């Protein structure tokens, strides 16, 4: 019998970030926040109200924001930067590389509006390459959370973790289905549901789609094991290998380009440790475009139906 | 004053010897800008800054220095070693395999005295502003110094930072510009002119002072004056004219020695012009 994940409300993941930031600020007086003219989008208002002296409005100047965050961290501050994922990563890759990652600085780069589901703003504001960019940086921890509660817990957890972190979350309002009192453990996968025929490894908003796909697969007589990989780097290799040893195949699901994302991390692991059939539910090397989030998820092949089809396909490829 | 101007000039001469020997030793590196900033860096580390060679990254209660134009690493490494952060013998490993003395400064290899990596240009002023803001939050009354190259001001990130600092009253910060007018491809005026840096910084709200970066007395006097201007709502810019390659006659004033190492004969010629009072490494 599959686990049920009833939910009573939908919330945006970024509000989880705002709530977590406030909590982290209360837990640790060294926590400071920086924003590049998107306070409302990042839900930083509560933190600013509580700790006005610990907030820095940088203006539309993301490169300066990353440098200032690195400088703040030198004297023991724990800076959280906030802007859209595109401007958090691609726009300032060199600043993050030199002043944060290579310099071993304790900066938390927090990025909203990741992926396609930013929607109508279109491709200039969406980003589907950020996981790849960040995971290639030595020493960078990469986290992509699945709902409000998990985003809140992750925000609190990364404040206590020493080292650079990229925390990625989306814009849409989605079901809140994880435990409100969860302890977020960086690098430790969450087993969503057990199964025997196929492993579904999902991250971010795709975890909920994977749960829906699991129910549809059950109706087709297929038992899916679903793992929520909220931490893409470091990857919980043990959890993934243990599951695929049992099921013999895997579908990876992410709101990201199939090049450079979670799917590639899993493929790299399997190629040396456990060669296995894999299917990718991800954007097929494309930019996004304007549309509603649901329309875009359908057009770019990130719907529940795509996961179900990928599962059937990968099971057929098992020897 | 802890040291006389003559004593500081002696140290700067030793620093210059270190620079040309380091760059010669690995046949790689940037002697021109390093030599031009030898007087300034000596003044900072041996006279002006309150700092502790028993290095702690956080630097609480200490003045902090950031080198934004990281390619002049030889001068930075030399003053750090000569002021006791690490053994001067380690300068011999500059740009060689398995060294902490990397081509460009980095915290990654754990060399004492370095608080941020630099090399990719334009990032240092932002970092210095962050460190200065942290000092304010910590009620730490010490100061933050940063050195920028003039060519480096072509990078747009600087102008984000230049706008930010006065608006946010970052008045515990002294930025110095190594204004030698040279960059790799030629004179700055011909590559991309900076026009009036004084007018530009003043328009953004900085307090600007000018100094001669190759006159020890002038540097010390101006840096002390710059310190007296802090705490009054504005960051201070020290627009410091220098001569690239200063101290070695055949390297002076030309962009050609921006990133070229001397051969054996040129090394001997250079060394002959620079007196040693603190022993070569």
XYZ file of C-alpha atoms in Angstrom, chain B residues 50 97 99 194:
4
model
C 47.282 47.947 13.205
C 53.883 23.371 -7.757
C 53.116 26.082 -2.993
C 39.149 56.434 -17.102
